């Protein structure tokens, strides 16, 4: 087929006196990536056709032919036999062309009262709605896996860090519940994003609406939208929902990346806190002893990819005048790749969590270093009537002394501790233990094992 013949097959070709070049056709074509919208396009087209028939814009016979044609097209797509063609530019023209081949005149009537502008906006919303539903389901699986691991380690002591320096003893279960909270917020954000995108653009046509007596509410109800986009110009030009989804996805993978960073660090023998099941690791082509946490590293690395897509979409939209512009064709690939990356990262992360083996002894030994119970000693002095600032200073001096001795604060004798405050008594030994430190923090949100267990019960109910 010549370039001229290809252009003649375009629905808009009547306006032009010369064909697009082969290079232009390849440059403007999007069917290679937007064909994943095909079934959503069919769903939207059938709803549109039913509305056209209900409002007597097309006949019931036309509707029956359209529905029959789309049934065959859907079967061809699922079987992998649909004749996709770059010459037909995008998913919409490919489907319309095939429908017309199958049913004739009724296929040509389908596009009445709509434009590709409101058509693609509808398709992308339908697609993204389904993607969010899948992401939320997988996110819940991750949260459940976190809770299982946290439940098994509610009493496992580890050092809590600030600035990656030993701070205070915490329960590893408590540490894991911090990630549960992050993911709970992620789930809320995705659900909120879904609410805002769940509005129907169809009926806005190119930008000004249509003179036909359409029933937008009927289409919205048929497609499961909560309502319609109220302004026709905004309906076709809005991509806030795509940007918002990418922002939500960027936060999700950022949270996964932080966890993965800890896996990478903690698998290092200098920590030795955890090991990862072999099925999530790889070796080295030259060093036979290596066991590398590649899955965790890849999740960490893919975070940059998702963040980049968010910036790409923001940049895409920042200078567009109303209403629709062809620039918006460039929203698909970043959005689709964000969906794919998020879906893959969540799925492999959910599988990886049960493959984490915890070295309780290494965690506890690490918690005994770095004067982890210094704050407990300061709080002990406060309960004895010492002002906090004085208590802080006294403990800081005791820590300096312990460091000069090459021992931990908890290893000083009672007589040595009393040099820094005469109110210190024998009962201080309970305060300086890791177990005592943990058990003392029984307030809401604290790291005491009893509180961690209660938090796990509450979290399971929330799911």
XYZ file of C-alpha atoms in Angstrom:
463
model
C 0.000 0.000 0.000
C 1.437 3.404 -0.981
C 1.684 6.357 1.381
C -1.126 8.025 -0.542
C -3.375 4.996 -0.171
C -2.630 4.817 3.567
C -3.599 8.444 4.086
C -6.831 7.973 2.134
C -7.813 5.354 4.674
C -7.632 7.867 7.531
C -11.029 9.223 8.699
C -9.698 12.764 8.438
C -8.024 12.437 5.020
C -10.623 14.452 3.094
C -9.174 17.729 4.369
C -5.692 17.172 2.928
C -4.289 17.518 -0.584
C -1.207 15.379 -0.071
C -0.400 12.282 1.922
C 1.665 12.148 5.085
C 5.162 10.818 4.542
C 6.117 7.365 5.752
C 8.286 8.955 8.427
C 5.420 11.169 9.633
C 3.098 8.182 9.778
C 5.570 6.221 11.878
C 6.255 9.244 14.076
C 2.592 9.943 14.799
C 1.402 6.349 15.127
C 0.611 5.107 18.636
C -0.951 1.719 17.993
C 2.237 -0.075 19.027
C 1.607 0.933 22.640
C -1.998 2.114 22.949
C -3.436 -1.189 21.727
C -3.482 -2.249 25.383
C -6.513 0.054 25.629
C -8.420 -2.072 23.099
C -10.852 -3.838 25.419
C -11.540 -0.620 27.304
C -12.164 1.120 23.984
C -14.629 -1.623 23.059
C -16.356 -1.306 26.435
C -16.707 2.449 26.010
C -17.818 2.162 22.390
C -20.568 -0.330 23.205
C -21.864 1.907 25.999
C -21.787 4.866 23.606
C -23.654 2.887 20.923
C -26.320 1.804 23.399
C -26.860 5.413 24.384
C -27.081 6.460 20.717
C -29.753 3.817 20.180
C -31.646 4.781 23.365
C -31.762 8.414 22.203
C -32.798 7.373 18.644
C -29.608 8.770 17.117
C -28.906 5.353 15.587
C -31.295 2.435 15.097
C -31.610 -0.688 17.207
C -30.511 -2.635 14.121
C -27.317 -0.575 13.983
C -26.722 -1.248 17.678
C -27.171 -4.995 17.252
C -24.667 -5.014 14.389
C -22.164 -2.973 16.389
C -22.420 -5.259 19.401
C -22.066 -8.349 17.233
C -19.038 -6.882 15.453
C -17.322 -5.955 18.711
C -17.922 -9.432 20.091
C -15.919 -10.847 17.198
C -13.244 -8.166 17.528
C -12.854 -8.910 21.228
C -12.418 -12.578 20.418
C -9.786 -11.770 17.793
C -7.855 -9.581 20.238
C -7.870 -12.244 22.940
C -6.825 -14.893 20.436
C -4.005 -12.695 19.136
C -5.363 -12.689 15.599
C -6.561 -9.094 15.360
C -4.984 -7.396 12.303
C -3.295 -4.417 13.947
C -1.970 -1.895 11.430
C 0.262 1.141 11.918
C -1.387 2.564 8.822
C -4.546 3.037 10.922
C -2.575 5.127 13.387
C -4.017 4.202 16.800
C -6.162 1.719 18.675
C -9.345 3.698 17.984
C -9.026 3.800 14.196
C -7.886 0.179 14.090
C -11.002 -0.960 15.925
C -13.333 1.309 13.966
C -11.853 0.153 10.652
C -12.226 -3.514 11.589
C -15.781 -2.945 12.835
C -16.725 -1.335 9.537
C -15.185 -4.253 7.650
C -17.329 -6.656 9.665
C -20.692 -4.853 9.847
C -20.583 -2.166 7.150
C -22.632 1.051 7.535
C -23.447 0.654 11.252
C -19.726 0.761 11.971
C -19.481 4.138 10.278
C -22.287 5.505 12.497
C -20.608 4.578 15.762
C -18.489 7.729 15.966
C -21.550 9.996 15.911
C -21.514 12.487 18.814
C -17.999 11.708 19.988
C -14.382 12.553 19.143
C -11.138 10.725 19.599
C -10.445 13.359 22.257
C -13.195 12.312 24.647
C -12.873 8.691 23.495
C -9.238 8.316 24.526
C -9.807 10.216 27.775
C -12.513 7.689 28.613
C -10.378 4.696 27.641
C -7.459 5.814 29.790
C -9.710 6.363 32.796
C -11.242 2.908 32.389
C -7.775 1.390 32.042
C -6.338 3.223 35.028
C -9.337 2.416 37.199
C -8.737 -1.285 36.597
C -4.999 -0.840 37.218
C -5.663 0.844 40.565
C -8.002 -1.965 41.606
C -5.267 -4.493 40.826
C -2.621 -2.432 42.629
C -4.802 -2.130 45.723
C -5.354 -5.883 45.808
C -1.619 -6.589 45.536
C -0.836 -3.891 48.071
C -3.107 -5.666 50.525
C -1.136 -8.878 49.962
C 2.059 -7.008 50.825
C 0.480 -5.633 53.995
C -0.664 -9.101 55.050
C 2.831 -10.485 54.510
C 4.276 -7.647 56.591
C 1.877 -8.428 59.420
C 2.830 -12.113 59.382
C 6.514 -11.212 59.670
C 5.823 -8.595 62.348
C 3.761 -11.062 64.377
C 6.638 -13.530 64.373
C 9.043 -10.856 65.615
C 7.036 -8.772 68.071
C 9.584 -9.647 70.772
C 12.707 -9.652 68.606
C 14.985 -6.862 69.839
C 16.978 -4.771 67.389
C 18.620 -1.353 67.459
C 16.453 1.452 66.212
C 18.470 3.959 64.216
C 18.508 7.656 63.565
C 21.172 8.987 61.184
C 22.004 5.249 60.802
C 23.504 5.426 64.296
C 22.231 3.284 67.166
C 19.445 5.211 68.900
C 17.165 3.067 71.089
C 16.101 -0.574 71.271
C 12.966 -1.415 69.305
C 11.009 -4.504 68.411
C 11.627 -5.716 64.866
C 7.888 -6.250 64.653
C 7.422 -2.570 65.502
C 9.929 -1.664 62.807
C 7.946 -3.673 60.264
C 4.687 -2.030 61.309
C 6.168 1.319 60.287
C 6.127 0.047 56.707
C 2.576 -1.197 57.174
C 1.581 2.379 58.041
C 3.331 3.726 54.956
C 1.512 1.260 52.727
C -1.799 2.004 54.448
C -1.388 5.641 53.446
C -0.467 4.514 49.939
C -3.686 2.517 49.728
C -5.698 5.547 50.858
C -4.038 7.740 48.255
C -4.717 5.264 45.457
C -8.358 4.946 46.548
C -8.687 8.745 46.567
C -7.098 8.931 43.120
C -9.619 6.387 41.881
C -12.502 8.515 43.148
C -11.303 11.580 41.276
C -10.638 9.779 37.995
C -13.984 7.990 38.058
C -15.796 10.662 36.031
C -16.918 10.213 32.442
C -15.357 12.486 29.765
C -17.375 10.941 26.906
C -19.878 13.426 25.524
C -17.411 16.298 25.558
C -16.625 15.389 21.918
C -13.661 17.372 20.576
C -13.922 20.139 23.198
C -17.323 21.875 22.988
C -19.766 19.006 23.393
C -22.192 17.938 20.670
C -25.472 19.126 19.171
C -26.957 15.623 19.358
C -29.385 14.868 22.244
C -27.040 12.499 24.063
C -27.529 11.077 27.550
C -24.161 11.240 29.309
C -25.530 9.999 32.617
C -26.689 6.804 30.932
C -23.186 6.124 29.615
C -21.640 6.962 32.976
C -23.921 4.499 34.740
C -23.265 1.784 32.167
C -19.495 2.155 32.546
C -19.541 2.377 36.336
C -18.508 6.024 36.606
C -19.676 8.053 39.601
C -20.662 10.971 37.385
C -19.596 12.995 34.363
C -16.892 15.591 33.810
C -18.778 18.866 34.141
C -16.791 20.977 31.676
C -16.284 19.719 28.142
C -12.943 21.494 27.646
C -11.519 20.170 30.896
C -12.896 16.712 30.121
C -10.738 16.248 27.023
C -7.607 18.061 28.215
C -7.369 16.875 31.836
C -4.588 14.459 32.689
C -4.495 15.257 36.405
C -5.692 11.742 37.156
C -2.702 10.217 35.354
C -0.258 12.546 37.109
C -1.884 11.850 40.460
C -1.636 8.111 39.897
C 2.049 8.414 39.021
C 2.592 10.463 42.186
C 0.849 7.761 44.232
C 2.900 5.072 42.518
C 6.120 7.011 43.158
C 5.344 7.042 46.873
C 4.549 3.324 46.910
C 7.811 2.347 45.240
C 9.708 4.834 47.417
C 8.421 2.988 50.477
C 9.316 -0.377 48.959
C 12.740 1.013 48.083
C 13.420 2.084 51.676
C 12.641 -1.445 52.874
C 14.811 -2.919 50.141
C 17.668 -0.624 51.100
C 17.522 -2.113 54.584
C 17.585 -5.632 53.174
C 20.681 -4.750 51.158
C 22.374 -3.226 54.200
C 21.293 -5.882 56.668
C 22.427 -8.778 54.475
C 25.944 -7.368 54.637
C 27.981 -9.412 57.175
C 28.764 -6.197 59.064
C 25.089 -6.230 60.046
C 24.092 -9.831 59.443
C 20.547 -9.087 60.578
C 18.752 -10.922 57.770
C 19.285 -13.315 54.926
C 17.123 -13.629 51.866
C 15.882 -16.831 50.282
C 18.081 -17.956 47.412
C 15.227 -17.634 44.930
C 15.395 -13.834 45.290
C 19.177 -13.572 44.909
C 21.820 -14.111 42.257
C 25.516 -14.953 42.307
C 28.601 -13.545 40.677
C 30.170 -14.573 37.393
C 33.633 -14.414 38.956
C 33.256 -14.577 42.771
C 31.826 -17.956 43.766
C 31.002 -16.913 47.348
C 28.621 -14.099 46.415
C 24.904 -14.021 47.209
C 23.528 -10.743 45.927
C 20.073 -9.330 46.855
C 19.278 -8.482 43.246
C 15.489 -8.388 43.593
C 15.728 -5.843 46.400
C 18.248 -3.817 44.407
C 16.063 -3.841 41.301
C 13.018 -2.615 43.216
C 15.220 0.145 44.615
C 16.430 0.954 41.113
C 12.985 0.952 39.498
C 11.924 3.687 41.904
C 13.927 6.136 39.812
C 12.074 4.955 36.734
C 8.666 5.687 38.267
C 9.815 9.031 39.639
C 11.024 9.924 36.140
C 7.626 9.160 34.627
C 5.959 11.477 37.134
C 8.267 14.324 36.146
C 7.714 13.514 32.459
C 3.927 13.850 32.783
C 4.172 17.058 34.786
C 6.468 18.492 32.128
C 4.170 17.270 29.355
C 1.217 19.210 30.764
C 2.888 22.343 32.080
C 2.613 24.475 28.931
C -0.445 23.123 27.134
C -3.157 25.634 26.261
C -6.762 24.436 26.349
C -8.081 22.168 25.116
C -6.728 18.887 23.688
C -3.271 18.814 22.090
C -1.468 15.964 20.358
C 1.202 16.233 23.044
C -1.148 14.124 25.139
C -0.324 11.075 23.050
C 2.911 11.115 25.054
C 1.069 10.424 28.307
C 0.497 6.752 27.452
C 3.958 5.217 27.608
C 4.991 6.806 30.940
C 1.626 5.905 32.432
C 1.625 2.345 31.099
C 5.180 1.734 32.259
C 4.350 3.143 35.690
C 1.435 0.715 35.972
C 3.615 -2.205 34.847
C 6.505 -1.287 37.138
C 4.294 -0.750 40.173
C 2.443 -4.019 39.558
C 5.676 -6.006 39.189
C 7.377 -4.426 42.199
C 4.404 -5.052 44.482
C 4.002 -8.643 43.294
C 7.655 -9.623 43.740
C 7.867 -7.742 47.051
C 4.880 -9.689 48.392
C 6.625 -12.938 47.404
C 9.960 -11.825 48.846
C 8.764 -10.940 52.361
C 8.158 -14.533 53.520
C 11.643 -15.357 52.235
C 13.322 -13.111 54.810
C 15.110 -15.031 57.574
C 15.917 -12.990 60.673
C 19.077 -13.425 62.749
C 17.682 -12.580 66.191
C 21.054 -13.008 67.895
C 22.808 -10.554 65.571
C 20.051 -7.994 66.032
C 20.201 -8.269 69.814
C 23.985 -8.056 69.897
C 23.843 -4.929 67.761
C 21.268 -3.421 70.130
C 23.744 -3.912 72.993
C 26.192 -1.632 71.246
C 26.067 2.141 70.921
C 24.582 2.830 74.378
C 21.052 2.129 73.150
C 19.516 2.481 76.643
C 20.998 5.929 77.370
C 17.616 7.596 76.922
C 16.100 5.088 79.339
C 18.659 6.121 81.947
C 17.839 9.804 81.403
C 14.130 9.064 81.811
C 14.940 7.063 84.967
C 16.652 10.126 86.458
C 13.676 12.319 85.562
C 11.372 9.944 87.430
C 13.716 10.358 90.392
C 13.136 14.111 90.320
C 16.087 15.263 88.202
C 15.197 17.950 85.609
C 15.436 16.490 82.089
C 18.253 18.786 80.926
C 20.351 17.862 83.958
C 19.554 14.200 83.436
C 20.552 14.483 79.783
C 23.890 16.044 80.728
C 24.613 13.453 83.412
C 23.949 10.533 81.059
C 25.999 12.137 78.286
C 28.987 12.318 80.666
C 28.417 8.690 81.687
C 28.445 7.686 78.011
C 31.740 9.499 77.469
C 33.199 7.626 80.422
C 31.909 4.277 79.113
C 33.485 4.972 75.728
C 36.815 5.742 77.400
C 36.542 2.361 79.108
C 35.668 0.638 75.835
C 32.359 -0.687 77.173
C 28.648 -0.048 76.831
C 26.756 2.182 79.248
C 24.833 -0.833 80.521
C 28.121 -2.493 81.564
C 29.121 0.216 84.069
C 28.913 -0.683 87.739
C 26.462 0.983 90.093
C 29.309 2.875 91.756
C 30.519 4.181 88.392
C 27.021 5.356 87.449
C 26.536 7.072 90.802
C 29.480 9.353 89.993
C 27.149 11.143 87.590
C 24.027 11.187 89.736
C 23.678 10.159 93.370
C 19.987 9.252 92.881
C 20.891 6.193 90.831
C 20.077 3.034 92.800
C 20.131 -0.730 92.313
C 16.846 -0.650 90.393
C 18.713 1.038 87.510
C 19.721 -2.400 86.254
C 16.161 -3.048 85.053
C 16.181 0.203 83.134
C 19.418 -0.537 81.315
C 18.311 -3.907 79.893
C 17.038 -4.188 76.338
C 13.941 -6.063 77.474
C 13.166 -3.438 80.123
C 13.556 -0.665 77.586
C 11.116 -2.304 75.203
C 8.529 -3.233 77.822
C 8.426 0.286 79.236
C 7.039 1.779 76.036
C 3.461 0.590 76.334
C 1.751 3.779 75.170
C -0.202 3.920 71.910
C 2.289 3.683 69.062
C 5.069 2.416 71.328
C 7.467 -0.472 70.697
C 6.541 -2.664 73.681
C 5.795 -6.215 72.451
C 2.324 -6.116 74.028
C 1.597 -2.911 72.121
C 3.013 -4.364 68.902
C 0.714 -7.390 69.225
C -2.277 -5.094 69.750
C -1.278 -3.008 66.732
C -1.094 -6.141 64.599
C -4.614 -7.176 65.642
C -5.905 -3.702 64.783
C -4.087 -3.708 61.447
C -5.543 -7.070 60.460
C -9.033 -5.792 61.179
C -8.356 -2.753 58.983
C -7.658 -5.064 56.043
